[in-house]
Amino acid sequence: MSAVDPVRGPAEGPRRVVLTGCGALSSVGIGVAAFTTALREGRVGTGDITAFDSTGFPSRRGHQVHGFDAAARLRRVRPEETGRATQFAAAAARMALEDAGLTEDQLRERRGAVVVGTTDGETGELDLLTESALSLGAAAFTGTALSRSATGSLALGIVRELDLSDVEVSTIATACAAGNYAIGNGFDAVRGGAAEWALVGGADALNRKTFAGFARLGLIAPDECRPFDTGRAGLLTGEGAGLLLLESEESALARGAHIYAEVLGYGLNCDAAHPTAPEEDSVARCIRLALANASVKPEEVDLISAHGTGTPTNDATEIAAIHQVYGDTPPRTVGVKSMIGHTMGAASALGAIASALAIRHGFVPPTANHRETDPACRVDVVPNTSVTADVRVVQNNGLAFGGNNAIVLLGRHESAGHGGAGHEGASREGARQDTRGENVR
């Protein structure tokens, strides 16, 4: 994005970016209040999948969003014309707007950005369309059916739902790291002055194609997702959305907004070393990029919200990369996928919301379903029960197929001149480094 606003002109300098609104849909609750309570309680949302026919698969366990009434939550987006992932994204964006205490009119007065990350887009709709085509032939390909399957509709659905016009809109498909990619994109836009606010995050809905893919790879757990556990046997696919409302510190303070956290910086890289397996050195390099961009020292990080899929290779590789950067005594490292499942493109966005809630409310969410920590994952995983803690800086990891890594740093907000943890206002802006590395894509 350009750092020039067509109305306000060139930005005077990098601005501090804060998070003022959260919208969350997950298997453990809808809305930020319910999500916070679930994280505190270590609630697990596992159940049998009913979103599609799972007959013939070795397991039908997953994390489905229940109690979501799209018609009741959406005002302009028509559920009969949109797919489930788009409905999730639009509903979560409206929740974030309301949580931030902003109105649609206030958004329309200023240029903004809407960026949504996803793994599957509306693949569930394509699954249904394929089934219909097998029985109906070409008659299945109606205009409505095709429009429901468009991946770009996730971001466009938010624009339509909030009746926006002066916005830059993007849908990012960097798989399971896409939510963090979206946050970084919105952070750059607000920090550089290209946008006055940004609605960013990720959304995905359960679908048969992705479930079948993970099952074929042997990565579906038979009962529960157990990150970092000796007996971990895989992930559980999930669905949901996490949308964050970002704005400049100046804007938030001027209107007396509650601030969850400050976005301190982020790092991205892509090693493309393997289609599915992460690469330790590349993940460690991405962590260092994020720390440098945020002007945060390793010893200032209080908590890591890990990617933590519960698969043997991914967990061990991620922890090894963390030890590369943090040495023998890394921060507490937790896996919220143990509670909400792997929500694909929404995963790191919901992880960022969990990180912000930890900072604002002073607690560390647990790694649920835990029995015994794997010696290859030597970290404090905060097993099963949340703990009260003074959390100032959180690292939120997002690691994806193809070696797409994205890491975001969030910190407790301190007013300018007081120096927040890991961020000392304008005096440190000049120390920031490029977030992207050499071969980002």
Coordinates of C-alpha atoms in Angstrom, one line a residue:
M1 CA 0.0 0.0 0.0
S2 CA 1.1 3.5 -0.7
A3 CA 1.8 5.8 2.3
V4 CA -0.1 8.6 0.7
D5 CA -3.8 9.2 1.5
P6 CA -5.6 10.7 -1.5
V7 CA -7.5 13.0 0.8
R8 CA -5.1 13.8 3.7
G9 CA -1.9 13.8 1.6
P10 CA 1.4 12.2 2.6
A11 CA 1.6 10.7 6.0
E12 CA 3.8 12.9 8.4
G13 CA 5.5 9.8 9.8
P14 CA 4.8 6.3 11.1
R15 CA 1.9 6.2 13.5
R16 CA 1.4 3.8 16.4
V17 CA -1.4 1.3 15.6
V18 CA -3.8 0.0 18.3
L19 CA -6.4 -2.7 18.4
T20 CA -9.8 -1.3 19.6
G21 CA -12.4 -3.9 18.5
C22 CA -12.6 -7.7 18.3
G23 CA -15.1 -10.0 16.6
A24 CA -14.7 -13.7 17.3
L25 CA -16.6 -16.8 16.1
S26 CA -15.4 -20.1 17.3
S27 CA -16.5 -23.6 18.5
V28 CA -16.2 -22.3 22.1
G29 CA -18.3 -19.2 21.7
I30 CA -19.5 -16.3 19.5
G31 CA -18.5 -12.8 20.4
V32 CA -15.5 -11.5 22.3
A33 CA -17.1 -11.9 25.8
A34 CA -17.9 -15.5 25.2
F35 CA -14.5 -16.2 23.7
T36 CA -12.7 -14.6 26.7
T37 CA -14.7 -16.7 29.1
A38 CA -14.0 -19.9 27.2
L39 CA -10.2 -19.1 27.1
R40 CA -10.2 -18.5 30.8
E41 CA -12.0 -21.7 31.5
G42 CA -10.0 -23.8 29.1
R43 CA -13.2 -24.9 27.4
V44 CA -12.9 -27.3 24.5
G45 CA -15.3 -27.1 21.6
T46 CA -14.8 -30.6 20.1
G47 CA -17.8 -32.5 18.7
D48 CA -19.0 -34.6 15.8
I49 CA -19.0 -32.7 12.5
T50 CA -22.4 -32.2 11.0
A51 CA -21.5 -29.5 8.4
F52 CA -20.9 -32.2 5.8
D53 CA -21.3 -36.0 5.5
S54 CA -18.2 -37.5 7.2
T55 CA -19.2 -41.1 6.5
G56 CA -16.2 -43.3 5.6
F57 CA -13.6 -41.2 7.4
P58 CA -11.6 -42.7 10.3
S59 CA -12.8 -39.8 12.5
R60 CA -15.7 -37.4 12.4
R61 CA -14.4 -35.2 15.2
G62 CA -13.9 -31.4 14.7
H63 CA -14.7 -27.9 15.8
Q64 CA -17.9 -26.6 14.4
V65 CA -19.5 -23.2 15.2
H66 CA -22.9 -23.8 16.8
G67 CA -25.7 -21.3 17.4
F68 CA -24.8 -19.0 14.6
D69 CA -27.8 -17.4 13.0
A70 CA -26.6 -15.4 10.0
A71 CA -30.0 -13.8 9.3
A72 CA -30.2 -12.4 12.8
R73 CA -26.6 -11.1 12.8
L74 CA -26.3 -9.6 9.3
R75 CA -28.2 -6.6 8.0
R76 CA -27.2 -6.3 4.4
V77 CA -25.5 -9.5 3.4
R78 CA -28.2 -12.1 2.4
P79 CA -27.3 -15.6 3.7
E80 CA -29.1 -17.3 0.9
E81 CA -26.7 -15.6 -1.6
T82 CA -23.5 -16.0 0.3
G83 CA -21.4 -18.9 1.6
R84 CA -20.8 -19.7 5.2
A85 CA -17.2 -18.4 5.4
T86 CA -18.4 -15.0 4.0
Q87 CA -21.2 -14.9 6.6
F88 CA -18.6 -15.6 9.3
A89 CA -16.4 -12.8 8.1
A90 CA -19.2 -10.2 7.8
A91 CA -20.6 -11.1 11.2
A92 CA -17.2 -11.0 12.9
A93 CA -16.5 -7.6 11.3
R94 CA -19.8 -6.2 12.6
M95 CA -18.9 -7.5 16.0
A96 CA -15.5 -5.9 15.9
L97 CA -17.1 -2.6 14.8
E98 CA -19.6 -2.7 17.7
D99 CA -16.9 -3.7 20.1
A100 CA -14.8 -0.8 19.1
G101 CA -17.7 1.6 19.8
L102 CA -17.7 2.9 16.2
T103 CA -20.6 3.3 13.8
E104 CA -20.8 2.6 10.1
D105 CA -21.0 6.3 9.5
Q106 CA -17.8 6.9 11.3
L107 CA -16.0 4.3 9.2
R108 CA -17.4 5.9 6.0
E109 CA -16.0 9.3 6.9
R110 CA -12.5 8.0 6.7
R111 CA -10.5 5.9 4.2
G112 CA -10.0 2.3 5.4
A113 CA -8.7 -1.1 4.5
V114 CA -10.5 -4.5 4.7
V115 CA -8.1 -7.5 4.5
V116 CA -9.3 -11.1 5.1
G117 CA -7.1 -14.1 5.2
T118 CA -8.3 -17.6 4.3
T119 CA -7.2 -21.1 3.5
D120 CA -10.3 -22.4 1.7
G121 CA -12.4 -19.4 0.8
E122 CA -15.8 -20.9 -0.1
T123 CA -14.6 -24.4 -0.8
G124 CA -17.6 -25.8 1.1
E125 CA -19.8 -24.2 -1.4
L126 CA -17.8 -25.7 -4.2
D127 CA -18.3 -29.1 -2.5
L128 CA -22.0 -28.6 -2.6
L129 CA -21.9 -27.4 -6.2
T130 CA -20.0 -30.5 -7.2
E131 CA -22.6 -32.7 -5.6
S132 CA -25.4 -30.9 -7.3
A133 CA -23.6 -31.1 -10.7
L134 CA -23.3 -34.8 -10.4
S135 CA -27.1 -35.2 -10.2
L136 CA -28.3 -32.1 -12.1
G137 CA -25.6 -31.6 -14.6
A138 CA -25.0 -28.1 -16.0
A139 CA -28.3 -26.9 -14.5
A140 CA -26.5 -26.8 -11.1
F141 CA -24.3 -23.9 -12.2
T142 CA -26.7 -21.1 -11.4
G143 CA -25.6 -17.5 -10.9
T144 CA -26.4 -17.7 -7.2
A145 CA -24.5 -21.0 -6.8
L146 CA -21.4 -19.6 -8.5
S147 CA -21.5 -16.3 -6.6
R148 CA -21.6 -18.2 -3.3
S149 CA -18.4 -20.0 -4.1
A150 CA -16.2 -16.9 -4.9
T151 CA -13.2 -16.6 -2.5
G152 CA -13.1 -12.8 -2.9
S153 CA -16.5 -12.6 -1.4
L154 CA -15.1 -12.9 2.1
A155 CA -13.6 -9.4 2.1
L156 CA -16.3 -8.0 -0.2
G157 CA -19.0 -9.4 2.1
I158 CA -17.6 -7.1 4.9
V159 CA -17.7 -4.1 2.6
R160 CA -21.3 -4.9 1.6
E161 CA -22.4 -5.6 5.1
L162 CA -21.1 -2.3 6.4
D163 CA -22.0 -0.3 3.3
L164 CA -18.4 1.0 2.8
S165 CA -17.0 2.6 -0.3
D166 CA -13.7 4.4 0.3
V167 CA -11.8 1.2 1.1
E168 CA -9.0 -0.9 -0.3
V169 CA -10.1 -4.6 -0.2
S170 CA -7.9 -7.7 -0.2
T171 CA -8.4 -11.4 0.3
I172 CA -5.1 -13.2 1.2
A173 CA -4.8 -16.9 0.7
T174 CA -1.6 -17.8 2.4
A175 CA -3.3 -20.8 4.1
C176 CA -3.0 -21.2 7.9
A177 CA -0.8 -18.1 8.3
A178 CA -3.2 -15.8 6.4
G179 CA -4.8 -14.2 9.4
N180 CA -1.4 -12.8 10.5
Y181 CA -0.6 -11.7 6.9
A182 CA -3.9 -9.7 7.0
I183 CA -3.0 -8.1 10.3
G184 CA 0.4 -7.1 9.0
N185 CA -1.2 -5.7 5.9
G186 CA -3.6 -3.6 7.9
F187 CA -0.9 -2.5 10.3
D188 CA 1.2 -1.1 7.4
A189 CA -1.8 0.7 5.9
V190 CA -2.7 2.5 9.2
R191 CA 0.9 3.1 10.3
G192 CA 1.9 4.6 7.0
G193 CA -1.2 6.7 6.5
A194 CA -2.8 4.9 3.6
A195 CA -5.8 4.1 5.8
E196 CA -7.3 5.6 8.9
W197 CA -8.6 2.2 10.1
A198 CA -8.4 -1.4 9.0
L199 CA -10.6 -4.4 9.5
V200 CA -8.3 -7.4 9.3
G201 CA -8.3 -11.0 10.2
G202 CA -9.4 -14.4 8.8
A203 CA -12.3 -16.7 8.2
D204 CA -12.9 -20.3 7.1
A205 CA -15.8 -22.8 7.2
L206 CA -15.5 -26.5 7.6
N207 CA -15.6 -28.4 4.3
R208 CA -15.2 -31.9 3.1
K209 CA -12.3 -31.3 0.8
T210 CA -9.9 -30.0 3.5
F211 CA -11.1 -32.6 6.0
A212 CA -10.4 -35.3 3.4
G213 CA -6.9 -33.9 2.7
F214 CA -5.8 -33.8 6.3
A215 CA -7.3 -37.3 6.8
R216 CA -5.4 -38.6 3.8
L217 CA -2.2 -37.2 5.3
G218 CA -2.9 -39.0 8.5
L219 CA -3.1 -35.8 10.5
I220 CA -6.6 -36.0 12.0
A221 CA -6.5 -36.7 15.8
P222 CA -8.9 -39.5 16.9
D223 CA -10.2 -37.7 19.9
E224 CA -8.7 -34.3 20.9
C225 CA -5.9 -32.0 19.7
R226 CA -3.1 -32.2 22.2
P227 CA -0.3 -29.7 21.3
F228 CA 3.1 -30.5 22.6
D229 CA 1.9 -33.6 24.3
T230 CA 3.8 -36.9 24.3
G231 CA 0.6 -38.6 23.0
R232 CA -0.4 -36.0 20.4
A233 CA -1.7 -37.6 17.3
G234 CA -2.8 -34.8 15.0
L235 CA -5.1 -31.8 14.6
L236 CA -8.8 -31.3 14.5
T237 CA -10.2 -29.2 11.7
G238 CA -12.3 -26.3 12.8
E239 CA -14.1 -23.2 11.5
G240 CA -14.8 -19.6 12.5
A241 CA -13.6 -16.1 12.1
G242 CA -11.5 -13.5 13.9
L243 CA -11.7 -9.8 12.8
L244 CA -9.8 -7.0 14.4
L245 CA -10.4 -3.3 14.2
L246 CA -7.1 -1.4 14.0
E247 CA -6.7 2.4 14.1
S248 CA -4.1 4.9 14.9
E249 CA -3.4 5.6 18.5
E250 CA -4.3 9.3 17.9
S251 CA -7.7 8.3 16.6
A252 CA -8.4 5.9 19.5
L253 CA -7.3 8.3 22.2
A254 CA -9.3 11.2 20.7
R255 CA -12.5 9.3 20.9
G256 CA -11.8 7.7 24.3
A257 CA -11.7 4.1 22.9
H258 CA -10.8 1.1 25.0
I259 CA -7.5 -0.3 23.7
Y260 CA -6.9 -4.0 23.9
A261 CA -3.3 -3.8 22.8
E262 CA -0.8 -2.1 20.5
V263 CA 0.3 -3.8 17.3
L264 CA 4.1 -3.6 17.7
G265 CA 5.2 -5.2 14.4
Y266 CA 5.3 -8.4 12.4
G267 CA 7.5 -10.6 10.3
L268 CA 6.9 -12.6 7.1
N269 CA 9.0 -15.1 5.1
C270 CA 8.5 -18.0 2.8
D271 CA 11.1 -20.8 2.5
A272 CA 9.0 -23.1 0.2
A273 CA 11.2 -26.0 1.6
H274 CA 8.4 -28.5 1.7
P275 CA 4.7 -28.6 0.7
T276 CA 3.5 -29.4 4.3
A277 CA 6.4 -29.6 6.8
P278 CA 7.8 -26.4 8.5
E279 CA 11.5 -25.6 8.3
E280 CA 13.1 -24.8 11.7
D281 CA 15.6 -22.2 10.6
S282 CA 13.0 -20.4 8.5
V283 CA 10.6 -20.2 11.4
A284 CA 13.4 -18.9 13.7
R285 CA 14.3 -16.3 11.1
C286 CA 10.7 -15.2 10.9
I287 CA 10.6 -14.7 14.7
R288 CA 13.7 -12.6 14.5
L289 CA 12.2 -10.5 11.7
A290 CA 9.1 -9.9 13.8
L291 CA 11.1 -8.9 16.9
A292 CA 13.3 -6.6 14.9
N293 CA 10.4 -4.9 13.2
A294 CA 8.6 -4.4 16.6
S295 CA 11.8 -3.2 18.3
V296 CA 11.3 -5.9 20.9
K297 CA 14.1 -7.9 22.6
P298 CA 13.5 -11.6 23.2
E299 CA 13.6 -11.1 27.0
E300 CA 10.7 -8.7 26.8
V301 CA 8.3 -11.3 25.4
D302 CA 6.0 -12.7 28.1
L303 CA 4.0 -15.2 26.1
I304 CA 4.0 -17.1 22.8
S305 CA 0.7 -18.0 21.2
A306 CA 2.0 -20.9 19.2
H307 CA 0.8 -22.3 15.9
G308 CA 0.6 -25.5 17.9
T309 CA -1.3 -27.9 15.6
G310 CA -0.8 -31.0 17.7
T311 CA 1.0 -32.9 14.9
P312 CA 4.2 -34.6 15.9
T313 CA 6.5 -32.8 13.3
N314 CA 5.0 -29.4 13.4
D315 CA 5.0 -29.0 17.2
A316 CA 8.6 -30.2 17.6
T317 CA 9.9 -28.0 14.8
E318 CA 8.1 -24.9 16.1
I319 CA 9.5 -25.4 19.6
A320 CA 13.0 -26.0 18.2
A321 CA 12.8 -22.7 16.3
I322 CA 11.6 -20.9 19.5
H323 CA 14.6 -22.3 21.4
Q324 CA 16.9 -21.0 18.6
V325 CA 15.7 -17.5 19.4
Y326 CA 14.9 -17.6 23.1
G327 CA 17.5 -20.2 24.4
D328 CA 16.8 -22.7 27.1
T329 CA 14.2 -20.6 28.9
P330 CA 11.6 -19.4 26.4
P331 CA 8.4 -17.6 27.4
R332 CA 5.3 -19.6 28.3
T333 CA 4.1 -21.2 25.0
V334 CA 0.4 -22.1 24.6
G335 CA -1.7 -23.8 21.9
V336 CA -5.2 -22.4 21.7
K337 CA -6.0 -24.9 18.9
S338 CA -6.4 -27.4 21.7
M339 CA -9.7 -25.5 22.5
I340 CA -10.9 -24.2 19.2
G341 CA -9.4 -26.6 16.7
H342 CA -7.5 -25.6 13.6
T343 CA -9.6 -22.8 12.0
M344 CA -7.3 -22.5 9.0
G345 CA -7.2 -18.9 7.7
A346 CA -8.9 -17.7 10.9
A347 CA -6.3 -19.5 13.2
S348 CA -3.7 -16.8 13.6
A349 CA -6.4 -14.0 13.7
L350 CA -8.2 -15.8 16.6
G351 CA -4.7 -16.3 18.1
A352 CA -4.1 -12.6 17.9
I353 CA -7.4 -11.9 19.6
A354 CA -6.5 -14.4 22.3
S355 CA -3.1 -12.7 22.7
A356 CA -4.8 -9.2 23.0
L357 CA -7.2 -10.6 25.6
A358 CA -4.3 -12.0 27.6
I359 CA -2.7 -8.6 27.7
R360 CA -5.8 -6.7 28.5
H361 CA -7.2 -9.0 31.1
G362 CA -4.0 -10.3 32.7
F363 CA -4.2 -14.1 32.1
V364 CA -2.6 -16.8 30.1
P365 CA -5.0 -19.2 28.3
P366 CA -4.1 -22.9 28.8
T367 CA -3.1 -25.6 26.4
A368 CA -6.1 -27.9 27.0
N369 CA -6.3 -31.7 26.8
H370 CA -2.7 -31.9 28.1
R371 CA -1.4 -35.0 29.8
E372 CA 2.4 -35.1 29.5
T373 CA 4.8 -32.6 27.8
D374 CA 6.9 -34.2 25.1
P375 CA 10.6 -33.9 25.9
A376 CA 11.1 -32.5 22.4
C377 CA 8.8 -29.6 23.3
R378 CA 10.5 -28.3 26.4
V379 CA 8.3 -25.3 27.2
D380 CA 5.8 -24.3 29.9
V381 CA 2.6 -25.0 28.0
V382 CA 0.3 -23.9 30.9
P383 CA -1.5 -27.2 30.9
N384 CA -5.3 -27.3 31.2
T385 CA -5.9 -24.4 33.5
S386 CA -5.4 -20.7 32.7
V387 CA -3.2 -18.6 35.0
T388 CA -3.2 -15.0 36.1
A389 CA -0.2 -13.2 34.8
D390 CA 1.2 -9.7 34.0
V391 CA 1.3 -10.1 30.2
R392 CA 2.9 -7.1 28.4
V393 CA 4.2 -8.5 25.1
V394 CA 2.8 -11.5 23.2
Q395 CA 4.2 -13.2 20.1
N396 CA 1.5 -14.8 17.9
N397 CA 2.7 -17.4 15.5
G398 CA 1.1 -18.4 12.2
L399 CA 2.9 -21.2 10.1
A400 CA 1.4 -22.5 6.9
F401 CA 1.9 -25.1 4.2
G402 CA 4.5 -24.1 1.6
G403 CA 6.7 -22.5 4.2
N404 CA 4.6 -19.4 4.6
N405 CA 5.4 -18.0 8.0
A406 CA 3.8 -14.9 9.6
I407 CA 4.4 -13.7 13.2
V408 CA 2.8 -10.7 14.9
L409 CA 3.9 -9.0 18.1
L410 CA 1.3 -7.3 20.3
G411 CA 2.0 -5.3 23.4
R412 CA 0.3 -3.5 26.2
H413 CA -0.6 0.0 25.2
E414 CA 1.2 2.8 27.0
S415 CA 0.5 6.5 26.2
A416 CA 3.2 8.2 24.2
G417 CA 6.0 9.4 26.4
H418 CA 5.6 6.6 28.9
G419 CA 7.1 3.8 26.9
G420 CA 5.2 0.6 26.6
A421 CA 7.0 -2.8 27.0
G422 CA 9.1 -3.3 23.9
H423 CA 8.0 -0.1 22.3
E424 CA 9.2 3.4 23.4
G425 CA 7.1 5.5 21.0
A426 CA 8.5 7.7 18.2
S427 CA 12.1 7.5 19.5
R428 CA 12.3 3.9 18.5
E429 CA 10.6 4.1 15.1
G430 CA 13.9 4.6 13.3
A431 CA 15.2 1.3 14.6
R432 CA 12.5 -0.7 12.8
Q433 CA 13.6 -3.1 10.1
D434 CA 12.0 -4.6 7.0
T435 CA 9.5 -7.3 8.0
R436 CA 9.6 -9.3 4.9
G437 CA 12.9 -11.0 4.4
E438 CA 14.3 -11.9 1.1
N439 CA 11.8 -14.2 -0.5
V440 CA 8.4 -13.4 0.9
R441 CA 5.4 -13.9 -1.4

